[in-house]
Amino acid sequence: MRNEFRRAQLAIAALFCSLGFQYASWAARIPVIKTSLELSPAEVGVLLLATGVGAAAAFPLVSLLMKRLGSRRLASISCLGLIVVLAGIAAAPNYPVALVVMLADGVLVACLNVAMNAQGAALEVQFERNTMAKLHAVFSGGTFVAALLASGITTATESLSVHFGVAAVILLALTVFAWPRLLLEDLPAEEKKRGRLTLPSRVTAWLGLAMVFGTITEGAMNDWSALYLKEVAAAPAELAPMGIAVVSAMMVLARLFADGWRARWGDRRIVITGATLAAAGLAVALLLGGLVPALIGFACVGLGMAAVTPCLYVAAAKEGPNALTLVATMGTTGLLAGPPVIGFITDATTLVWGMAAVALSALLVTACVAQIRWHARSEEKVLA
């Protein structure tokens, strides 16, 4: 039984790694994409927003595909589709084509996000082990590896085709590894009936809102922390990337231990405590100003938000496949559309107020979760 669990866990982890790796691969090359297509900053913002629009519009399609194909096949098809998207980005001859490609990316990301989290939730239920936080740690690890790869290849060539060709080989290898080891679809009959599109329940609606605010916080920190350190905290240029590094490192580290925290204190308490820590830490850092407070505040965000989305995915899965699909799609939308929204706030005010909106977003997670009666956790659950 333990070997079966590890086999499936590694396969699902490969899906999480693929999503993080693909996302960071093209995100790391935005400057090159901007130059090659001769885009203005506003056009870059719309290009990034297109992925969020694609994810938001994908909900009915994802729900249908989950019912028709199941999470195993949908995850594998989505991984292959995301490889094609990388090729499309590299080959896009103009801005309109690039917009269409990024819309497709948003749809495919939404599909894979739902499918892989459905696999992760099913793994916890089937083997009665907490593992979702570790799977999300692998997602963060995938983004880190992709960033290193992008940096290494860029030193040799600016070619998007070369970079994305190497990335495509890695993504294909991950997909081939995962496919035969993923869990088979085994929803009971009553769960499949719940798969029909219906209006979301009150619990699902609050979970979805909490997920949006949580992923806005994560995405905005990745995209805006470096600029805050440079323009507001007056950090030297070589220290500006430390914002992303601190958030990512704390998030990966915390996610490695978060399944143990879930078993000890329960998911609801972890979410409320973590989101409150993130909001308070970032707010205090903004009030104090300066480099050191900023880095400490960013560390609080990484630590506090690490287990939030894994717990929300598990809670949504317990509400049924439709709820999981909606909540995961809303999460994808928040992750992809959140950073451009913070950019709009910054343009209208200042970057400090933009980051204050990130702190408020984390606080709103606690307000949403406080409205939910959480499912009682199983005391028999063990750690992965």
Coordinates of C-alpha atoms in Angstrom, one line a residue:
M1 CA 0.0 0.0 0.0
R2 CA 2.8 2.4 0.8
N3 CA 4.5 1.7 -2.5
E4 CA 1.2 2.4 -4.3
F5 CA 0.9 5.7 -2.5
R6 CA 4.4 6.8 -3.3
R7 CA 4.0 5.8 -7.0
A8 CA 0.8 7.9 -7.3
Q9 CA 2.3 10.8 -5.2
L10 CA 5.3 11.1 -7.5
A11 CA 3.1 11.0 -10.6
I12 CA 0.8 13.8 -9.3
A13 CA 3.8 15.7 -8.2
A14 CA 5.0 15.6 -11.8
L15 CA 1.8 17.4 -12.8
F16 CA 2.3 20.1 -10.2
C17 CA 5.9 20.5 -11.3
S18 CA 4.8 20.8 -15.0
L19 CA 2.4 23.6 -14.3
G20 CA 4.9 25.6 -12.3
F21 CA 7.7 25.0 -14.8
Q22 CA 5.6 26.0 -17.8
Y23 CA 4.3 29.1 -16.2
A24 CA 7.7 30.3 -15.1
S25 CA 9.3 29.4 -18.4
W26 CA 7.3 32.0 -20.4
A27 CA 7.0 34.5 -17.5
A28 CA 10.8 34.7 -17.3
R29 CA 11.0 35.7 -20.9
I30 CA 8.5 38.5 -20.9
P31 CA 11.2 41.1 -21.5
V32 CA 12.2 39.3 -24.7
I33 CA 8.6 38.8 -25.8
K34 CA 8.0 42.5 -25.2
T35 CA 11.0 43.5 -27.4
S36 CA 10.3 41.0 -30.2
L37 CA 6.7 42.0 -30.6
E38 CA 7.5 45.7 -29.9
L39 CA 4.9 46.0 -27.1
S40 CA 4.1 48.9 -24.9
P41 CA 3.9 48.4 -21.1
A42 CA 0.1 48.6 -21.4
E43 CA 0.1 45.9 -24.1
V44 CA 2.2 43.7 -21.9
G45 CA -0.3 44.1 -19.1
V46 CA -3.2 43.1 -21.4
L47 CA -1.2 40.1 -22.6
L48 CA -0.8 38.9 -19.0
L49 CA -4.4 39.7 -18.3
A50 CA -5.4 37.5 -21.3
T51 CA -4.3 34.4 -19.4
G52 CA -6.6 35.3 -16.5
V53 CA -9.5 35.9 -18.9
G54 CA -8.9 32.6 -20.5
A55 CA -8.9 30.8 -17.1
A56 CA -12.1 32.6 -16.0
A57 CA -13.9 31.8 -19.2
A58 CA -12.9 28.1 -19.0
F59 CA -15.1 27.1 -16.1
P60 CA -18.0 25.5 -18.1
L61 CA -15.5 23.8 -20.4
V62 CA -13.4 22.4 -17.5
S63 CA -16.5 21.1 -15.7
L64 CA -17.6 19.3 -18.8
L65 CA -14.2 17.9 -19.6
M66 CA -13.7 16.7 -16.0
K67 CA -17.0 14.8 -16.3
R68 CA -16.3 13.4 -19.8
L69 CA -12.5 12.6 -19.5
G70 CA -11.8 12.4 -15.8
S71 CA -8.9 14.1 -14.0
R72 CA -6.3 11.6 -15.3
R73 CA -6.9 12.1 -19.0
L74 CA -7.6 15.8 -18.7
A75 CA -4.3 16.4 -16.8
S76 CA -2.3 14.6 -19.5
I77 CA -4.0 16.3 -22.4
S78 CA -3.5 19.7 -20.7
C79 CA 0.2 19.1 -20.2
L80 CA 0.6 18.3 -23.9
G81 CA -1.4 21.4 -24.8
L82 CA 0.8 23.6 -22.6
I83 CA 3.8 22.4 -24.6
V84 CA 2.2 23.5 -27.7
V85 CA 1.5 26.9 -26.1
L86 CA 5.2 27.4 -25.5
A87 CA 5.8 26.8 -29.2
G88 CA 3.0 29.3 -30.0
I89 CA 4.5 32.0 -27.9
A90 CA 7.9 31.6 -29.5
A91 CA 6.4 31.6 -33.0
A92 CA 3.8 34.4 -32.5
P93 CA 4.3 36.9 -35.4
N94 CA 2.3 39.7 -33.9
Y95 CA 0.4 41.0 -30.9
P96 CA -3.1 39.7 -31.8
V97 CA -1.7 36.1 -32.3
A98 CA 0.1 36.4 -29.0
L99 CA -3.2 37.4 -27.3
V100 CA -4.9 34.3 -28.7
V101 CA -2.0 32.0 -27.5
M102 CA -2.2 33.5 -24.0
L103 CA -5.9 33.0 -23.9
A104 CA -5.4 29.4 -24.8
D105 CA -2.7 29.2 -22.1
G106 CA -5.2 30.4 -19.5
V107 CA -7.7 27.8 -20.5
L108 CA -5.2 24.9 -20.4
V109 CA -3.8 26.1 -17.1
A110 CA -7.3 26.1 -15.7
C111 CA -7.8 22.5 -16.9
L112 CA -4.5 21.2 -15.5
N113 CA -5.0 23.1 -12.2
V114 CA -8.4 21.5 -11.6
A115 CA -7.3 18.0 -12.8
M116 CA -4.1 17.9 -10.7
N117 CA -5.7 19.1 -7.6
A118 CA -8.5 16.6 -8.1
Q119 CA -5.8 13.9 -8.2
G120 CA -4.2 15.3 -5.1
A121 CA -7.5 15.4 -3.2
A122 CA -8.3 11.9 -4.3
L123 CA -4.9 10.7 -3.1
E124 CA -5.5 12.0 0.4
V125 CA -8.9 10.4 0.6
Q126 CA -7.8 7.0 -0.9
F127 CA -4.8 6.6 1.3
E128 CA -5.9 8.7 4.3
R129 CA -2.6 10.7 4.2
N130 CA -2.0 14.5 4.2
T131 CA 0.1 15.3 1.2
M132 CA -1.5 18.3 -0.6
A133 CA 0.9 20.9 0.8
K134 CA 3.9 18.9 -0.4
L135 CA 2.4 18.7 -3.9
H136 CA 2.1 22.5 -3.9
A137 CA 5.7 22.7 -2.8
V138 CA 6.6 20.8 -5.9
F139 CA 4.7 23.5 -8.0
S140 CA 6.9 26.2 -6.3
G141 CA 10.0 24.0 -7.0
G142 CA 9.0 23.8 -10.7
T143 CA 8.9 27.6 -11.0
F144 CA 12.3 27.8 -9.3
V145 CA 13.9 25.3 -11.7
A146 CA 12.3 27.0 -14.7
A147 CA 13.8 30.4 -13.6
L148 CA 17.2 28.8 -13.2
L149 CA 16.9 27.2 -16.7
A150 CA 15.8 30.5 -18.2
S151 CA 18.7 32.3 -16.6
G152 CA 21.2 29.7 -17.8
I153 CA 19.9 29.6 -21.4
T154 CA 19.7 33.3 -21.7
T155 CA 23.4 33.6 -21.0
A156 CA 24.0 31.5 -24.1
T157 CA 21.2 32.8 -26.4
E158 CA 18.2 35.1 -26.5
S159 CA 16.3 32.7 -28.7
L160 CA 12.9 31.8 -27.4
S161 CA 12.8 28.8 -29.7
V162 CA 15.9 27.2 -28.2
H163 CA 14.7 27.9 -24.6
F164 CA 11.2 26.7 -25.1
G165 CA 12.4 23.7 -27.1
V166 CA 14.4 22.6 -24.1
A167 CA 11.5 23.3 -21.8
A168 CA 9.2 21.3 -24.0
V169 CA 11.4 18.2 -23.8
I170 CA 11.4 18.5 -20.0
L171 CA 7.6 18.9 -19.9
L172 CA 7.1 16.0 -22.2
A173 CA 9.3 13.8 -20.0
L174 CA 7.3 14.8 -16.9
T175 CA 4.0 14.0 -18.8
V176 CA 5.2 10.6 -20.0
F177 CA 6.4 9.7 -16.4
A178 CA 3.1 10.8 -14.8
W179 CA 0.5 9.2 -17.2
P180 CA 0.8 5.5 -16.2
R181 CA 1.0 6.2 -12.5
L182 CA -1.9 8.6 -12.0
L183 CA -5.0 7.5 -10.1
L184 CA -7.8 6.1 -12.2
E185 CA -11.1 7.9 -12.0
D186 CA -13.1 6.2 -9.3
L187 CA -15.9 8.6 -8.2
P188 CA -18.9 6.9 -6.8
A189 CA -22.2 7.2 -8.6
E190 CA -23.6 9.9 -6.3
E191 CA -20.4 12.0 -6.9
K192 CA -20.8 11.8 -10.6
K193 CA -24.4 13.1 -10.3
R194 CA -23.0 16.0 -8.4
G195 CA -20.8 16.7 -11.4
R196 CA -23.6 18.3 -13.3
L197 CA -23.4 22.1 -13.5
T198 CA -25.5 23.7 -10.7
L199 CA -25.4 27.0 -8.8
P200 CA -22.6 27.0 -6.3
S201 CA -23.5 26.4 -2.7
R202 CA -22.9 29.0 0.0
V203 CA -19.8 27.1 1.2
T204 CA -18.4 26.8 -2.4
A205 CA -18.9 30.5 -3.0
W206 CA -17.0 31.5 0.1
L207 CA -14.2 28.9 -0.7
G208 CA -14.0 30.4 -4.3
L209 CA -13.7 33.9 -3.0
A210 CA -11.1 32.9 -0.5
M211 CA -9.2 31.1 -3.2
V212 CA -9.3 34.3 -5.4
F213 CA -7.9 36.5 -2.7
G214 CA -5.3 33.9 -1.7
T215 CA -3.9 33.4 -5.2
I216 CA -4.0 37.2 -5.9
T217 CA -1.7 37.5 -2.8
E218 CA 0.7 34.8 -4.1
G219 CA 0.8 36.1 -7.7
A220 CA 1.2 39.7 -6.8
M221 CA 4.1 39.0 -4.5
N222 CA 5.9 37.1 -7.3
D223 CA 5.4 39.9 -9.8
W224 CA 5.7 43.1 -7.7
S225 CA 8.1 42.4 -4.8
A226 CA 11.2 43.1 -6.8
L227 CA 9.9 46.4 -8.0
Y228 CA 8.9 47.4 -4.5
L229 CA 12.4 46.7 -3.2
K230 CA 14.0 48.8 -5.9
E231 CA 11.6 51.8 -6.2
V232 CA 10.2 52.1 -2.6
A233 CA 12.7 50.4 -0.3
A234 CA 15.7 51.8 -2.3
A235 CA 17.4 48.5 -2.4
P236 CA 20.5 48.1 -4.6
A237 CA 19.8 46.5 -8.0
E238 CA 21.5 43.3 -7.0
L239 CA 19.2 42.9 -4.0
A240 CA 15.9 43.5 -5.8
P241 CA 15.4 39.9 -6.8
M242 CA 15.6 39.0 -3.1
G243 CA 11.9 39.8 -2.7
I244 CA 10.9 36.9 -4.9
A245 CA 13.6 34.7 -3.5
V246 CA 12.5 35.2 0.1
V247 CA 8.8 34.7 -0.7
S248 CA 9.5 31.5 -2.7
A249 CA 12.0 30.0 -0.3
M250 CA 9.7 30.5 2.7
M251 CA 6.7 29.1 0.8
V252 CA 8.6 26.0 -0.3
L253 CA 10.0 25.4 3.2
A254 CA 6.7 25.9 4.9
R255 CA 4.8 23.6 2.4
L256 CA 7.3 20.8 3.2
F257 CA 6.1 20.9 6.8
A258 CA 2.5 22.2 6.4
D259 CA 0.9 18.7 6.1
G260 CA 2.1 18.1 9.7
W261 CA 0.6 21.4 10.8
R262 CA -2.7 20.3 9.1
A263 CA -2.7 17.0 11.0
R264 CA -2.0 18.8 14.3
W265 CA -4.2 21.9 14.2
G266 CA -6.7 21.3 11.3
D267 CA -7.0 23.0 8.0
R268 CA -9.3 25.9 9.0
R269 CA -7.0 27.1 11.8
I270 CA -4.0 26.9 9.5
V271 CA -5.7 29.0 6.8
I272 CA -6.9 31.7 9.1
T273 CA -3.7 31.9 11.1
G274 CA -1.5 31.9 7.9
A275 CA -3.5 34.5 6.0
T276 CA -3.6 36.8 9.1
L277 CA 0.2 36.5 9.5
A278 CA 0.7 37.3 5.8
A279 CA -1.6 40.4 6.0
A280 CA -0.2 41.7 9.3
G281 CA 3.4 41.1 8.3
L282 CA 3.1 42.9 5.0
A283 CA 1.1 45.8 6.4
V284 CA 3.7 46.4 9.2
A285 CA 6.5 46.3 6.6
L286 CA 4.7 48.9 4.4
L287 CA 4.2 51.1 7.4
L288 CA 7.8 50.9 8.6
G289 CA 9.4 51.1 5.1
G290 CA 12.9 50.2 4.3
L291 CA 14.7 47.1 3.0
V292 CA 14.9 44.9 6.2
P293 CA 11.2 45.4 7.2
A294 CA 10.2 44.6 3.6
L295 CA 12.1 41.4 3.5
I296 CA 10.7 40.3 6.9
G297 CA 7.2 41.2 5.7
F298 CA 7.7 39.2 2.5
A299 CA 8.9 36.3 4.5
C300 CA 5.7 36.5 6.6
V301 CA 3.7 36.3 3.3
G302 CA 5.5 33.3 2.1
L303 CA 5.2 31.5 5.4
G304 CA 1.6 32.5 6.0
M305 CA 0.2 31.8 2.6
A306 CA 2.1 28.5 2.0
A307 CA -0.7 26.2 3.2
V308 CA -3.7 28.4 2.4
T309 CA -4.4 27.2 -1.2
P310 CA -3.7 23.5 -0.5
C311 CA -6.2 23.5 2.3
L312 CA -8.8 25.3 0.2
Y313 CA -8.4 22.8 -2.6
V314 CA -9.0 19.9 -0.2
A315 CA -12.0 21.6 1.3
A316 CA -13.5 22.3 -2.2
A317 CA -12.9 18.6 -3.2
K318 CA -15.0 17.5 -0.2
E319 CA -17.9 19.6 -1.6
G320 CA -17.9 17.6 -4.8
P321 CA -16.3 17.8 -8.3
N322 CA -18.3 20.8 -9.4
A323 CA -17.1 22.8 -6.4
L324 CA -13.5 21.8 -6.9
T325 CA -13.7 22.8 -10.6
L326 CA -15.2 26.2 -9.7
V327 CA -12.8 26.9 -6.8
A328 CA -9.7 25.8 -8.8
T329 CA -10.8 27.9 -11.8
M330 CA -11.3 30.9 -9.6
G331 CA -7.9 30.3 -8.1
T332 CA -6.2 30.2 -11.5
T333 CA -8.0 33.4 -12.4
G334 CA -6.7 35.1 -9.3
L335 CA -3.2 33.9 -9.8
L336 CA -3.0 35.1 -13.4
A337 CA -5.2 38.2 -13.3
G338 CA -4.2 39.5 -9.8
P339 CA -0.8 40.9 -10.7
P340 CA -2.2 43.1 -13.6
V341 CA -5.0 44.4 -11.2
I342 CA -2.4 45.4 -8.7
G343 CA -0.6 47.1 -11.6
F344 CA -3.7 49.1 -12.4
I345 CA -4.0 50.1 -8.7
T346 CA -0.3 51.1 -8.7
D347 CA -0.8 53.2 -11.8
A348 CA -3.7 55.1 -10.2
T349 CA -2.0 55.6 -6.9
T350 CA 1.5 54.4 -5.8
L351 CA 3.2 51.1 -5.5
V352 CA 2.8 51.3 -1.7
W353 CA -1.0 51.3 -2.1
G354 CA -0.7 48.5 -4.6
M355 CA 1.1 46.4 -2.1
A356 CA -1.4 47.5 0.6
A357 CA -4.1 46.0 -1.7
V358 CA -2.1 42.7 -1.5
A359 CA -2.1 42.8 2.3
L360 CA -5.9 43.5 2.2
S361 CA -6.3 40.5 -0.2
A362 CA -4.7 38.2 2.4
L363 CA -6.9 39.6 5.1
L364 CA -10.0 39.0 3.0
V365 CA -9.1 35.3 2.9
T366 CA -9.6 35.1 6.7
A367 CA -13.0 37.0 6.4
C368 CA -14.2 34.4 3.8
V369 CA -13.0 31.3 5.6
A370 CA -14.6 32.6 8.9
Q371 CA -18.0 32.2 7.1
I372 CA -17.5 28.5 6.5
R373 CA -18.1 25.6 8.8
W374 CA -15.1 23.4 7.9
H375 CA -15.4 19.7 7.6
A376 CA -14.1 17.9 10.7
R377 CA -10.6 16.6 10.0
S378 CA -9.9 12.9 10.4
E379 CA -7.7 12.1 13.4
E380 CA -6.6 8.9 11.6
K381 CA -5.0 10.7 8.8
V382 CA -1.2 10.3 8.8
L383 CA 1.5 12.3 7.0
A384 CA 2.7 11.5 3.6

